[in-house]
Short mmCIF file of C-alpha atoms in Angstrom, two decimals:
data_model
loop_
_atom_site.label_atom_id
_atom_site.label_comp_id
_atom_site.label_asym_id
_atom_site.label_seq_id
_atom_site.Cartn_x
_atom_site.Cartn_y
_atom_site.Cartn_z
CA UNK I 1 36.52 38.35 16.09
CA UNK I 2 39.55 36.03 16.95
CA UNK I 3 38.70 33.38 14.49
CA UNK I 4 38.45 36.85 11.71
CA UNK I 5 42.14 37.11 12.64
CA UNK I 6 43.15 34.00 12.80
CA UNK I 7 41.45 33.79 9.30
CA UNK I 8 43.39 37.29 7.45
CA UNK I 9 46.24 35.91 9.08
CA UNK I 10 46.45 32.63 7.43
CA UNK I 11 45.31 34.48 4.27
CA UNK I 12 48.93 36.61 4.73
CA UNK I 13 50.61 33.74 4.79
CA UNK I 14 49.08 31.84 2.33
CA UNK I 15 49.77 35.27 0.11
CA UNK I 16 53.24 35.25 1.13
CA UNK I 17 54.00 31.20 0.06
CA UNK I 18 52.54 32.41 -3.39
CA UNK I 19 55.03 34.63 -3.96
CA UNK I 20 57.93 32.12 -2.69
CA UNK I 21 59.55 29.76 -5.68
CA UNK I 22 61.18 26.64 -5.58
CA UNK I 23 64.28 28.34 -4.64
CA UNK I 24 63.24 30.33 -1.88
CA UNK I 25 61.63 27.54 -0.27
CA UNK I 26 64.64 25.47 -0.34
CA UNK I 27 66.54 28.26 1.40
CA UNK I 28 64.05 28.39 3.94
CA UNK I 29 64.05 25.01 5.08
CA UNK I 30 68.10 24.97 5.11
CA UNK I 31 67.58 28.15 7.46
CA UNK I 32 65.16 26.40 9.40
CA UNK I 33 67.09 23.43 10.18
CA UNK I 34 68.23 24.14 13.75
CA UNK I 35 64.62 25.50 14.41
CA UNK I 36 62.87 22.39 13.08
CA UNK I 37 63.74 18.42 13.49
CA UNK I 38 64.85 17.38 9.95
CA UNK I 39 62.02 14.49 9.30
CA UNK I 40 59.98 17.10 9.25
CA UNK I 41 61.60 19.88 6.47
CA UNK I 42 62.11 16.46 4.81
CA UNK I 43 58.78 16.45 3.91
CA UNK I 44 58.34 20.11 3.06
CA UNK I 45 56.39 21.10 -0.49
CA UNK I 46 55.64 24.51 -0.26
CA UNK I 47 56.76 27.66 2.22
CA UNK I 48 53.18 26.90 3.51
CA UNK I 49 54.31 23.65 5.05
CA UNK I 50 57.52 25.26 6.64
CA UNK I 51 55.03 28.03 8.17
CA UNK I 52 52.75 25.24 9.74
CA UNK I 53 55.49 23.76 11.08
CA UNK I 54 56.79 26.85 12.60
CA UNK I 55 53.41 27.56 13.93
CA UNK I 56 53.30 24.11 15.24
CA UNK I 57 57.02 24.79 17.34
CA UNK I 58 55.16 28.37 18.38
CA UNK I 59 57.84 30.24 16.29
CA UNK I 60 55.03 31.74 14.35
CA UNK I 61 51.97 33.42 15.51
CA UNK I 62 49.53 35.87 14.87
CA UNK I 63 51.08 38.17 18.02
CA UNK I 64 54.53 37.58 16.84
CA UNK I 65 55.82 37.14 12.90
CA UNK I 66 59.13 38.47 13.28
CA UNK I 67 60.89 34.71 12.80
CA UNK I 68 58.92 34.53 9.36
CA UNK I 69 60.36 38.74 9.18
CA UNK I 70 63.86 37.59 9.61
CA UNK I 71 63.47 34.75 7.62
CA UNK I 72 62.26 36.78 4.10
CA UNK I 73 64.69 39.12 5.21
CA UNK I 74 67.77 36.59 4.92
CA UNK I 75 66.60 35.22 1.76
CA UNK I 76 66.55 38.76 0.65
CA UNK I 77 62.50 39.13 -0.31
CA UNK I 78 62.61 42.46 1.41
CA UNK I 79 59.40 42.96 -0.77
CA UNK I 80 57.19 41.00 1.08
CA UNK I 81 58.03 42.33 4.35
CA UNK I 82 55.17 44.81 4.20
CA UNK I 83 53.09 42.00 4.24
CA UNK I 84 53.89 41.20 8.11
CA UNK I 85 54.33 45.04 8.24
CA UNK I 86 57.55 45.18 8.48
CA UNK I 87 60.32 47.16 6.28
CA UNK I 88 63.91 45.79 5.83
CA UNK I 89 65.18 48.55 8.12
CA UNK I 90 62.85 47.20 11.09
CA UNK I 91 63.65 43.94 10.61
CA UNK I 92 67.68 44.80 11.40
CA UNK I 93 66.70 47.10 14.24
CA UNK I 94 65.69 43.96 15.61
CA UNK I 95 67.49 41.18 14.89
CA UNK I 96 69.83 41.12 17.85
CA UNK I 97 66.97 41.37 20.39
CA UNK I 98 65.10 38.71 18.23
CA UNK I 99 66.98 37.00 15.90
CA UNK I 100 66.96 33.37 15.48
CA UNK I 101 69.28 32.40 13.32
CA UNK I 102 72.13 31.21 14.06
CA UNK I 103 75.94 32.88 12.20
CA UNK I 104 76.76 29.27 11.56
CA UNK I 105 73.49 29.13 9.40
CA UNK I 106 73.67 32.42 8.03
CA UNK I 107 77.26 32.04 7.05
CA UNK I 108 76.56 28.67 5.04
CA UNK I 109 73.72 30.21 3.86
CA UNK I 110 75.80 33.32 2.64
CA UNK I 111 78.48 30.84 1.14
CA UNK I 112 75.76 28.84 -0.75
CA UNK I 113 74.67 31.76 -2.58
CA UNK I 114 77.60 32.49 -3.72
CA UNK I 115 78.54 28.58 -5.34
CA UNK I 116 78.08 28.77 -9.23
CA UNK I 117 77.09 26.11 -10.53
CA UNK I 118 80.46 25.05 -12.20
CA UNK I 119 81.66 25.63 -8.60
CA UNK I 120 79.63 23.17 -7.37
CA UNK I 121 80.99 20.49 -9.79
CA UNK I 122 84.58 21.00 -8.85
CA UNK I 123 83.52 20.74 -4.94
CA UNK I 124 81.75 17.86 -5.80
CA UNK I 125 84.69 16.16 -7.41
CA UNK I 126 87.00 17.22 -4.67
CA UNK I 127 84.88 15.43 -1.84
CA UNK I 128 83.83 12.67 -3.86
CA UNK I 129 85.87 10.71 -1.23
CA UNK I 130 83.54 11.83 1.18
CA UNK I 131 80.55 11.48 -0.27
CA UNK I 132 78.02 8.69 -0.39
CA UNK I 133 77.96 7.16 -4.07
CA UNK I 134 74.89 7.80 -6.36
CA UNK I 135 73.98 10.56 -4.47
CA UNK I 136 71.79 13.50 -6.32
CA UNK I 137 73.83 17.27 -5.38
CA UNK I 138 71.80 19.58 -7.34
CA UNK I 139 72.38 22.64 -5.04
CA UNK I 140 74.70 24.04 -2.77
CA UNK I 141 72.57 23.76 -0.14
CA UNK I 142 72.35 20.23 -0.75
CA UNK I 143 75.91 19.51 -0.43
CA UNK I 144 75.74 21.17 2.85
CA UNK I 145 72.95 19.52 4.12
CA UNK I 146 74.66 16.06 3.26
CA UNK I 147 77.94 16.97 4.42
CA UNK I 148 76.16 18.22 8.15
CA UNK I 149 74.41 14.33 8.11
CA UNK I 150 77.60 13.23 7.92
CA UNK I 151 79.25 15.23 10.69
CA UNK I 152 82.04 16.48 8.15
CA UNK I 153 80.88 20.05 8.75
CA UNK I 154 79.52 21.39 11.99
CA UNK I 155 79.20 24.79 13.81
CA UNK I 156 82.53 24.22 15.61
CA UNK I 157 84.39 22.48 12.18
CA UNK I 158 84.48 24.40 9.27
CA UNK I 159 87.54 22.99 8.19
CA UNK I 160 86.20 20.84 5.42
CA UNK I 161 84.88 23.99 3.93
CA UNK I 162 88.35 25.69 4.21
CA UNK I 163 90.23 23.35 2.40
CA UNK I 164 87.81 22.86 -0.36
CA UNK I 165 87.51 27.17 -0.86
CA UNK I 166 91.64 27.24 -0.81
CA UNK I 167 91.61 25.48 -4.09
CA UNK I 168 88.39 26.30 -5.54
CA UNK I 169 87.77 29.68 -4.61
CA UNK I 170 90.15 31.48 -2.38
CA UNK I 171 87.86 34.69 -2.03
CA UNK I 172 84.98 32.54 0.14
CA UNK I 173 87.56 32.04 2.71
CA UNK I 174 86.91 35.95 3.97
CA UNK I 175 82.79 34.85 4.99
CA UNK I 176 84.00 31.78 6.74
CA UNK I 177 86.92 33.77 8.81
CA UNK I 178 84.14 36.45 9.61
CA UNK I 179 81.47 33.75 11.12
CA UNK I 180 85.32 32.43 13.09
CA UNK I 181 85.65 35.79 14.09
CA UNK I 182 82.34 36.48 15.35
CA UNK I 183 82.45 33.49 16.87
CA UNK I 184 85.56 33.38 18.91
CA UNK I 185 84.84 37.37 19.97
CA UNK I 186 80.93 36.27 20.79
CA UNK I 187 79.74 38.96 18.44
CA UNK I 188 76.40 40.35 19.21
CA UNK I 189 75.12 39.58 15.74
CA UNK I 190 76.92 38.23 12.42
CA UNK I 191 74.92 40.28 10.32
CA UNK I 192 76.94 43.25 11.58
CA UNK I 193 80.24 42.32 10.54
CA UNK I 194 79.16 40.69 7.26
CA UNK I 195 77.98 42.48 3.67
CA UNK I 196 73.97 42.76 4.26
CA UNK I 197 73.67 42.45 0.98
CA UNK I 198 76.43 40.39 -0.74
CA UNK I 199 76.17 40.48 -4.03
CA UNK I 200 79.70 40.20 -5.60
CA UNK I 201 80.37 37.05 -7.37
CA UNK I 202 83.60 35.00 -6.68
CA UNK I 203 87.14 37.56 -6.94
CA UNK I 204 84.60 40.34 -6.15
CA UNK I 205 84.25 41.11 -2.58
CA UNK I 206 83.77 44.39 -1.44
CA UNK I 207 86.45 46.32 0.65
CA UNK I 208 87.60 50.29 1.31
CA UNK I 209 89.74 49.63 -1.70
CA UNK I 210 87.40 48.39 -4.22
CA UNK I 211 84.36 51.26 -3.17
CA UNK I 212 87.20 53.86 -3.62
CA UNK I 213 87.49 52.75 -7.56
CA UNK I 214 85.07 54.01 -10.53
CA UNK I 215 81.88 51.95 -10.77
CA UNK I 216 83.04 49.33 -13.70
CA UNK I 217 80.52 48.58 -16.37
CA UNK I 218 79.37 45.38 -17.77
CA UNK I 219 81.01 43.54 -20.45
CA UNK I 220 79.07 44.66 -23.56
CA UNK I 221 81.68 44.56 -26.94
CA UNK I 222 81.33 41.14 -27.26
CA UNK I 223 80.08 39.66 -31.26
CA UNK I 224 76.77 38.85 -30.25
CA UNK I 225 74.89 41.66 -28.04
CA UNK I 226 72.07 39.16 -26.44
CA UNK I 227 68.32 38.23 -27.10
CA UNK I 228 65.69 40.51 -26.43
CA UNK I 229 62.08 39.06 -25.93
CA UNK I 230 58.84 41.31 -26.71
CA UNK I 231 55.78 39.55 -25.43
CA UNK I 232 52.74 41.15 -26.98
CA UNK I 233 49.73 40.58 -25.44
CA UNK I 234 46.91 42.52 -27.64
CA UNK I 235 43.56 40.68 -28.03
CA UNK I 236 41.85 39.38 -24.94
CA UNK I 237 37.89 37.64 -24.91
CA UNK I 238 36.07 41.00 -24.48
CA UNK I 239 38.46 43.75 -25.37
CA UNK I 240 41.71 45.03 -27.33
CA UNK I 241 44.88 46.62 -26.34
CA UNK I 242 44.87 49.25 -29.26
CA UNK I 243 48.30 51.08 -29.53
CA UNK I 244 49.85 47.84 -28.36
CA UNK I 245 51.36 46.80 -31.76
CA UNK I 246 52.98 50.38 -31.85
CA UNK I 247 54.90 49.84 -28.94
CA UNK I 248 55.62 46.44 -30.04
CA UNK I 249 57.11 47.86 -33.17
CA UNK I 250 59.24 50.55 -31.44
CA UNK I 251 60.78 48.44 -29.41
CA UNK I 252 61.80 45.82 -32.22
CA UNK I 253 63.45 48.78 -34.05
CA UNK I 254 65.10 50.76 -31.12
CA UNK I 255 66.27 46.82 -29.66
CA UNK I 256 67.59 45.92 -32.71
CA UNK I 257 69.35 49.09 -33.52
CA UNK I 258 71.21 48.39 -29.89
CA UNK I 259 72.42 45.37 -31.62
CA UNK I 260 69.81 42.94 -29.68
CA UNK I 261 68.36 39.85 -31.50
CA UNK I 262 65.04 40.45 -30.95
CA UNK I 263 62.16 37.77 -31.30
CA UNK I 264 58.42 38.86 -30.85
CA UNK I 265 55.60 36.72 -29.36
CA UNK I 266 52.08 38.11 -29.77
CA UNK I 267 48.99 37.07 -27.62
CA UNK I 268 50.48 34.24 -25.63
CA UNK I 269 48.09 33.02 -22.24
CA UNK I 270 49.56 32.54 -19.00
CA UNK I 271 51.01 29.06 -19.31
CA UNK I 272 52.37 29.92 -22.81
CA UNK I 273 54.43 32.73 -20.80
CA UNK I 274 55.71 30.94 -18.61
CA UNK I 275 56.45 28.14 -21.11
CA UNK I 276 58.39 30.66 -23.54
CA UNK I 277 60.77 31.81 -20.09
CA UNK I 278 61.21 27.74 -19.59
CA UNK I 279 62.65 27.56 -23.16
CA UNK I 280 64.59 30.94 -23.23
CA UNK I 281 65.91 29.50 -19.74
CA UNK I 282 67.39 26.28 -21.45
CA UNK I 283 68.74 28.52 -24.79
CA UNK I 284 72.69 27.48 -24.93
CA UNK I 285 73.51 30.78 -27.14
CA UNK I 286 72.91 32.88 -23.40
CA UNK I 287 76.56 31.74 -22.68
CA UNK I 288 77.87 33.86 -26.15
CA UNK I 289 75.75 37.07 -25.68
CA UNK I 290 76.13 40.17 -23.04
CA UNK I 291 72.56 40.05 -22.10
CA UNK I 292 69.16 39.78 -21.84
CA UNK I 293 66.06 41.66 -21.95
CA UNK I 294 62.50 40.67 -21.97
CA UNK I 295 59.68 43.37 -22.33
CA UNK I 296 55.93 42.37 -21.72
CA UNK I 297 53.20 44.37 -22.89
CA UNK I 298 49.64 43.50 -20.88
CA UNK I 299 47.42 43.83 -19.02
CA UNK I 300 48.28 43.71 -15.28
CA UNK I 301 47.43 43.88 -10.98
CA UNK I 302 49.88 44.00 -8.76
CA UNK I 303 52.90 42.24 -9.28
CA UNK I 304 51.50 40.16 -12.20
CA UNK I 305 50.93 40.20 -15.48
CA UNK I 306 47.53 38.96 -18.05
CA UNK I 307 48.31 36.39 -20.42
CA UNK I 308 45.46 36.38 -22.82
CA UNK I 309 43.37 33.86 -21.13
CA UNK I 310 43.02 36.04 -18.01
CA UNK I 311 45.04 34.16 -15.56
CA UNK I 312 47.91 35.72 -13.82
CA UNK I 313 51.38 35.28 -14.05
CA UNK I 314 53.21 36.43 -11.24
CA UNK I 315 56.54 38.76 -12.84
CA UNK I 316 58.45 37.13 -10.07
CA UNK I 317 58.04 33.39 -11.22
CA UNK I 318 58.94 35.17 -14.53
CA UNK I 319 62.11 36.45 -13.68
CA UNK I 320 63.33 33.29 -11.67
CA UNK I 321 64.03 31.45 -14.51
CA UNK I 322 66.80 33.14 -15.20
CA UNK I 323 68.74 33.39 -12.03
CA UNK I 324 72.64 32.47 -12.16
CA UNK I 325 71.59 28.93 -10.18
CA UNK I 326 68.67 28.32 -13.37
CA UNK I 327 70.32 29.83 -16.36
CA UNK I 328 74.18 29.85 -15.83
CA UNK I 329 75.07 30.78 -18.94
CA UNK I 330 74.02 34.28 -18.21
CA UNK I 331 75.01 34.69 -14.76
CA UNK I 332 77.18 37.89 -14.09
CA UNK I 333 75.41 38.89 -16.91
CA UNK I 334 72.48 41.78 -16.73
CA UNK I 335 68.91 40.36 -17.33
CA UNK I 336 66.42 43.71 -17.84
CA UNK I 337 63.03 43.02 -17.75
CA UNK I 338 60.54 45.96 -18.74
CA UNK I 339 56.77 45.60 -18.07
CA UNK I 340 54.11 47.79 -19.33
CA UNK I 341 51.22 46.68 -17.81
CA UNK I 342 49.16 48.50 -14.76
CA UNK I 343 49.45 47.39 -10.91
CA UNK I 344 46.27 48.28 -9.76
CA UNK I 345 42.75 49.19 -11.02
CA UNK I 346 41.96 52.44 -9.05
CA UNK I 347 41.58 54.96 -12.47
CA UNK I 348 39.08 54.88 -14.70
CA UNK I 349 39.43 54.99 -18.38
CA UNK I 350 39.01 58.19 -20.31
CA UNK I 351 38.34 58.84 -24.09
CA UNK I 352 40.97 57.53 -26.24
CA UNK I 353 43.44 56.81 -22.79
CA UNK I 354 43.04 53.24 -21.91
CA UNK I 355 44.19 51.32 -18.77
CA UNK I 356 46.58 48.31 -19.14
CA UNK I 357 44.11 46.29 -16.55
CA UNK I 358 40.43 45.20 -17.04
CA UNK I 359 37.55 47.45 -15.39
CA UNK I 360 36.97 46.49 -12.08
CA UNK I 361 33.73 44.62 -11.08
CA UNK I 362 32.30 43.06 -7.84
CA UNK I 363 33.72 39.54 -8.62
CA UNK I 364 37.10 40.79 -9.66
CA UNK I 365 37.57 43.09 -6.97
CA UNK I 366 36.39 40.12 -4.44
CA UNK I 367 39.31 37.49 -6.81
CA UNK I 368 41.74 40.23 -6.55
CA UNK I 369 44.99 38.86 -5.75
CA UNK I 370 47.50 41.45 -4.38
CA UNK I 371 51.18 40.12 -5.69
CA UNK I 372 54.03 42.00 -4.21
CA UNK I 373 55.96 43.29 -7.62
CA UNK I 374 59.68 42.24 -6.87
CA UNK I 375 62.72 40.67 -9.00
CA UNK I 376 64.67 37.82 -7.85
CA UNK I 377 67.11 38.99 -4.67
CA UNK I 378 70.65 38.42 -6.32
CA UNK I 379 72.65 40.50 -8.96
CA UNK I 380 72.51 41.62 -12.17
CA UNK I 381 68.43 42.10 -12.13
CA UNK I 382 67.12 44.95 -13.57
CA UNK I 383 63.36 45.61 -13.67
CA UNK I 384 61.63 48.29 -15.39
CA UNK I 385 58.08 49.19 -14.71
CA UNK I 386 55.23 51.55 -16.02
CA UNK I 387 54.11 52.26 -12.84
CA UNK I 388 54.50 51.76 -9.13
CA UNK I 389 52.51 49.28 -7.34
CA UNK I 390 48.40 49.75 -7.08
CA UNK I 391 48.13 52.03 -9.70
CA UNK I 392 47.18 51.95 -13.45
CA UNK I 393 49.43 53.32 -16.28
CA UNK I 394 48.18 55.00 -19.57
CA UNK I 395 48.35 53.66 -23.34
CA UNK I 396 46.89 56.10 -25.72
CA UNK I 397 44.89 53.59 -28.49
CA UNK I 398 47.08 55.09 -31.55
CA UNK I 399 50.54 56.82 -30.35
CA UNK I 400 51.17 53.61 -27.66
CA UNK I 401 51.89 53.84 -23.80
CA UNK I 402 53.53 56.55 -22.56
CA UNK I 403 55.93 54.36 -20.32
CA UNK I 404 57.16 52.49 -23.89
CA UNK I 405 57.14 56.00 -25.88
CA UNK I 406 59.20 57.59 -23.77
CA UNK I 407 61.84 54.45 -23.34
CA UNK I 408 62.10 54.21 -26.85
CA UNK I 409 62.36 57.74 -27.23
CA UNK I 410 64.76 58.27 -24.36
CA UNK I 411 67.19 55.22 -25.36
CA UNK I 412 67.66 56.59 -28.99
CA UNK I 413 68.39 60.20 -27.14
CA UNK I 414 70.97 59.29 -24.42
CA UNK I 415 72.57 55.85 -25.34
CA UNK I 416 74.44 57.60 -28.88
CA UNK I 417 75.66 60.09 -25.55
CA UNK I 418 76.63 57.39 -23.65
CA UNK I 419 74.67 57.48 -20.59
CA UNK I 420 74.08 54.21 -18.23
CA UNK I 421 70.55 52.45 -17.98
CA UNK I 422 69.75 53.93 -14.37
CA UNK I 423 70.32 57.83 -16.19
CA UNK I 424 68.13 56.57 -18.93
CA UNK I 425 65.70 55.17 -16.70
CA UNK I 426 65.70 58.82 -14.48
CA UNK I 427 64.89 60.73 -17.83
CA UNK I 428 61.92 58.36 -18.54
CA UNK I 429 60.76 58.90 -15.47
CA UNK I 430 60.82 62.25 -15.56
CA UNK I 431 59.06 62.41 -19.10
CA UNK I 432 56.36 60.14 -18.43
CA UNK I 433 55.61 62.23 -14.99
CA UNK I 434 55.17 65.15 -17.08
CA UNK I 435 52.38 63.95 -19.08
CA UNK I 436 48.66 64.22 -18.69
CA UNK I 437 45.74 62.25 -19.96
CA UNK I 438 42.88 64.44 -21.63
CA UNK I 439 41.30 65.34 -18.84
CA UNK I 440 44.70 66.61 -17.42
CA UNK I 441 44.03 64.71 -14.00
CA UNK I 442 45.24 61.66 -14.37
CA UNK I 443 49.30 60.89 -13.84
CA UNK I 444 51.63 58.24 -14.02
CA UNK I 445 54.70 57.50 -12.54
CA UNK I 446 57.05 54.21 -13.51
CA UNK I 447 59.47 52.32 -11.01
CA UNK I 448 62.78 50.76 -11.51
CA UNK I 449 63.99 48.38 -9.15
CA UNK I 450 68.06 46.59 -9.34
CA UNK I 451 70.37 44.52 -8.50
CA UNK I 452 72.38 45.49 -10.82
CA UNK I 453 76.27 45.50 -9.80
CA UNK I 454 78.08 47.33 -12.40
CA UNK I 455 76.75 50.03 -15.24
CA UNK I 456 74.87 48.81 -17.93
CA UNK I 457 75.99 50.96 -21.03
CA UNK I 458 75.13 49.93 -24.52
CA UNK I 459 77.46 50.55 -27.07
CA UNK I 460 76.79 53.37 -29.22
CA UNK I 461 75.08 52.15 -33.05
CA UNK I 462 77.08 53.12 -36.03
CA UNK I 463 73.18 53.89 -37.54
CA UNK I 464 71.23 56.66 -36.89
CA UNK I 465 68.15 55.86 -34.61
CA UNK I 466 65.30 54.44 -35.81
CA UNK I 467 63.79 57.60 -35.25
CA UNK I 468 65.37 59.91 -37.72
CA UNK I 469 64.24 56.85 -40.15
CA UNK I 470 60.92 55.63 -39.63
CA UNK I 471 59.43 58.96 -38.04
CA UNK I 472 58.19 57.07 -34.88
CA UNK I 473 57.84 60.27 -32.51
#
C-alpha cells in the first residue's frame, strides 16, 4: 500500500515536470535558491531534478506538497495546482502559515518578469563595469543570479537595482519600495501588498487611478494586421477528419477578411508542429504586425493536440514559443490561439457526428496521458477552445465542427458591430451550447482562457463578410 503511494505520487510529479518548459524550470530553480545549496540547482535539467532535490532537503513529500503548491503558484501555473489538489485560492489561504519563499525572492522574481528583453541589454551595458567579461546573460534571472555571486545585490542591498531602474525604467522602482516596505514594517506576507498577478508591462502599473479609466484596447490600425496560422490536421493512419477542410476554408476567408495574412499547413505530425511554432517564433515581420493567431484543427486529449503521426503535442509547449522573453517582437502584442480538437474520450461517436479524438481502447486508455490544458502565465494570451477539459467536441463530416462554425459565423456577425473578442467568444459559447448531435443527447461546451490586458477589437472590413459571398452558413 505505501510503496502504491509512493508510486502515484512520483507519477504526479513526473506529470507535473511534463508540463513545465524551459522557462518555468529556470524560474524554479532561481526561487529555490535560498531553499537549495547552489552546486546543486547548478546541475538542474528538468523540474524533476529540482523536485528530487526538494525531496532530498524534506521540503517535498507525499504528506506535505504545499512548497511544490506555492512554488507553481508563483510561477503562475495555477493550472496544475489540481494536480497536488490544490486551487490558486487555497494556495493564498495558506501562504502565510506556510510559505517559503522569501519577499526578497519573490520581489526579484516579480522584477525579472517584468525585464524585456531590450531591457535587459541596456542593464547589461550599464553594469558592464561590474560584470565579469565574456560572461553569457541570456535572462533576467541570470543577471540576478550573477550579480547575488558577486555580493552586488543582497536581501539587505537593493541599491544596485535602484540605480539601474532610475534610468532604465523608473516604473520598477514601485516593486522594489514595496519588498523595502514590507520589509522595514515586517509584513506578514509580501504577496499581500504586491499585484498577485502583475501583468502590466513597463509605464503600466496598476493603481486606483488607472482601474477608474475605460479598459483601453490593443493597438490594431497599424498597415499590416498580423499572421494567422491554420494547422490542418485531416488524414491520420486509420481514419479521416471529414468536414475538416471546411473549417479550414472558413477560417482562411473570415481571417483574411479581418485583414490577417493567413498561411495554411495541412497534415503536419507532432515534430513538424512544433517545428512550424520554432520558425513562426524566429519570423522578423512579428515586430510590424498587431498580432497573432494560430488555429489547430485535430485530434486531441487533454491539454494536447494529434499531429498526424499520433504523438502528442502538448498546447502549452505550443504556445511558449511565443512568449514576450521568446518572440519579442510581439510582446505587448495579443497572441490568440484557437484549438478544435477534443480533451477527453468519454462520448462515443454517432452517425455522421464524429469526435475530434481516436476511439478509446485498452492500450490507449492504459497510455493515456492527462495534460493540464493551460496558456503560458503572462499577458496578452488568449486561448480559445472547443471544449473544456475531459470531454470530446463534435465535427459534423460535411457542415465542419460546431466550435469553428459558430466562430466563423459569430466573428462575421459581431466584429462589423464592433464588439471585443471576450463578447464574441460569450456568443459562441452560447451557440455551440445550444446545439445537439442527432441523437439530441450529446452537448458541447467550449472554454476560453486569458491573459489578455486590454480589448482585442478588430477593425471593422470595408467588404462584406465572406458569408454574404461564398454562402458558407
Amino acid at each position: 500500500m505505501e510503496n502504491d503511494i509512493s508510486l502515484k505520487f512520483r507519477q504526479q510529479l513526473f506529470l507535473i515536470s511534463e508540463n513545465l518548459v524551459t522557462e518555468d524550470v529556470a524560474a524554479l530553480k532561481f526561487l529555490c535558491t535560498d531553499l537549495l545549496h547552489l552546486s546543486k540547482l547548478e546541475g538542474v535539467k528538468s523540474a524533476a531534478d529540482i523536485f528530487k532535490l526538494l525531496m532530498a532537503q524534506e521540503y517535498l513529500n507525499v504528506e506535505d506538497t504545499f512548497i511544490l503548491a506555492e512554488l507553481l503558484y508563483r510561477i503562475k501555473c495555477h493550472s496544475l495546482l489540481e494536480k497536488l489538489g490544490y486551487t490558486k485560492e487555497k494556495v493564498q489561504e495558506r501562504l502565510s502559515e506556510k510559505g517559503r519563499i522569501s519577499p526578497y525572492r519573490q520581489m526579484l522574481y516579480e522584477l525579472s518578469e517584468n525585464i524585456t528583453s531590450a531591457m535587459l541589454k541596456e542593464i547589461t551595458f550599464l553594469l558592464r563595469d561590474h560584470l565579469p567579461k565574456r560572461c553569457m546573460i541570456l535572462s533576467a534571472l541570470d543577471l540576478l543570479t550573477l550579480l547575488e555571486k558577486q555580493s552586488l545585490l543582497t536581501k539587505d542591498n537593493v541599491k544596485i537595482l535602484e540605480d539601474v531602474f532610475m534610468t532604465i525604467s523608473p516604473d520598477l522602482l514601485e516593486t522594489i519600495d514595496l519588498y523595502k516596505k514590507g520589509k522595514d514594517n515586517k509584513a506578514a506576507n509580501f504577496t499581500q501588498g504586491f499585484p498577485e498577478v502583475n501583468l502590466e508591462l513597463r509605464g503600466e502599473f496598476s493603481n486606483v487611478e488607472n482601474e477608474s479609466k475605460p479598459m483601453k484596447s490593443y493597438k490594431m490600425d497599424g498597415p499590416h494586421r498580423g499572421f494567422c496560422l491554420i494547422i490542418n490536421n485531416v488524414n491520420f493512419n486509420s481514419s479521416q477528419r471529414k468536414g475538416s477542410c471546411k473549417d479550414a476554408e472558413q477560417l482562411e476567408r473570415v481571417f483574411t477578411w479581418l485583414g490577417m495574412d493567413v498561411r495554411t499547413y495541412t497534415d503536419l505530425t507532432s515534430g513538424e508542429i512544433i517545428n512550424l511554432m520554432e520558425t513562426w517564433q524566429r519570423v522578423p515581420d512579428h515586430k510590424d504586425r498587431n498580432c497573432f493567431i494560430c488555429c489547430i484543427l485535430s485530434h486531441g486529449k487533454s491539454g494536447a493536440i494529434y499531429g498526424t503521426d499520433k504523438k502528442l503535442v502538448s498546447i502549452r509547449v505550443l504556445t511558449s514559443h511565443f512568449t514576450a522573453k521568446q518572440c519579442p517582437q510581439l510582446a505587448a502584442k495579443p497572441k490568440l490561439f484557437f484549438i478544435q480538437a477534443c480533451q477527453g474520450d468519454k462520448i462515443q461517436c454517432p452517425v455522421y457526428v464524429v469526435t475530434d479524438g481516436p476511439t478509446p481502447d485498452a492500450s490507449s486508455m492504459q497510455e493515456r496521458v492527462f495534460l493540464s490544458e493551460s496558456i503560458p502565465e503572462e499577458a496578452d494570451f488568449l486561448l480559445g477552445m472547443a471544449t473544456v477539459d475531459g470531454y470530446v467536441s463534435f465535427r459534423h463530416k460535411e457542415e465542419g465542427s460546431w466550435y469553428i462554425q459558430a466562430l466563423c459565423s459569430k466573428l462575421q456577425l459581431l466584429v462589423p458591430r464592433g464588439e471585443d473578442i471576450l463578447s464574441i467568444l460569450t456568443e459562441v459559447n452560447e451557440d455551440v451550447a445550444r446545439r445537439d448531435s442527432p441523437s439530441g443527447t450529446k452537448k458541447q461546451m467550449p472554454q476560453p482562457a486569458y491573459t489578455l490586458r486590454r480589448k482585442f477589437i478588430f477593425p471593422i472590413p470595408m467588404a462584406p463578410p465572406p458569408s454574404e459571398l461564398y454562402q458558407c452558413f
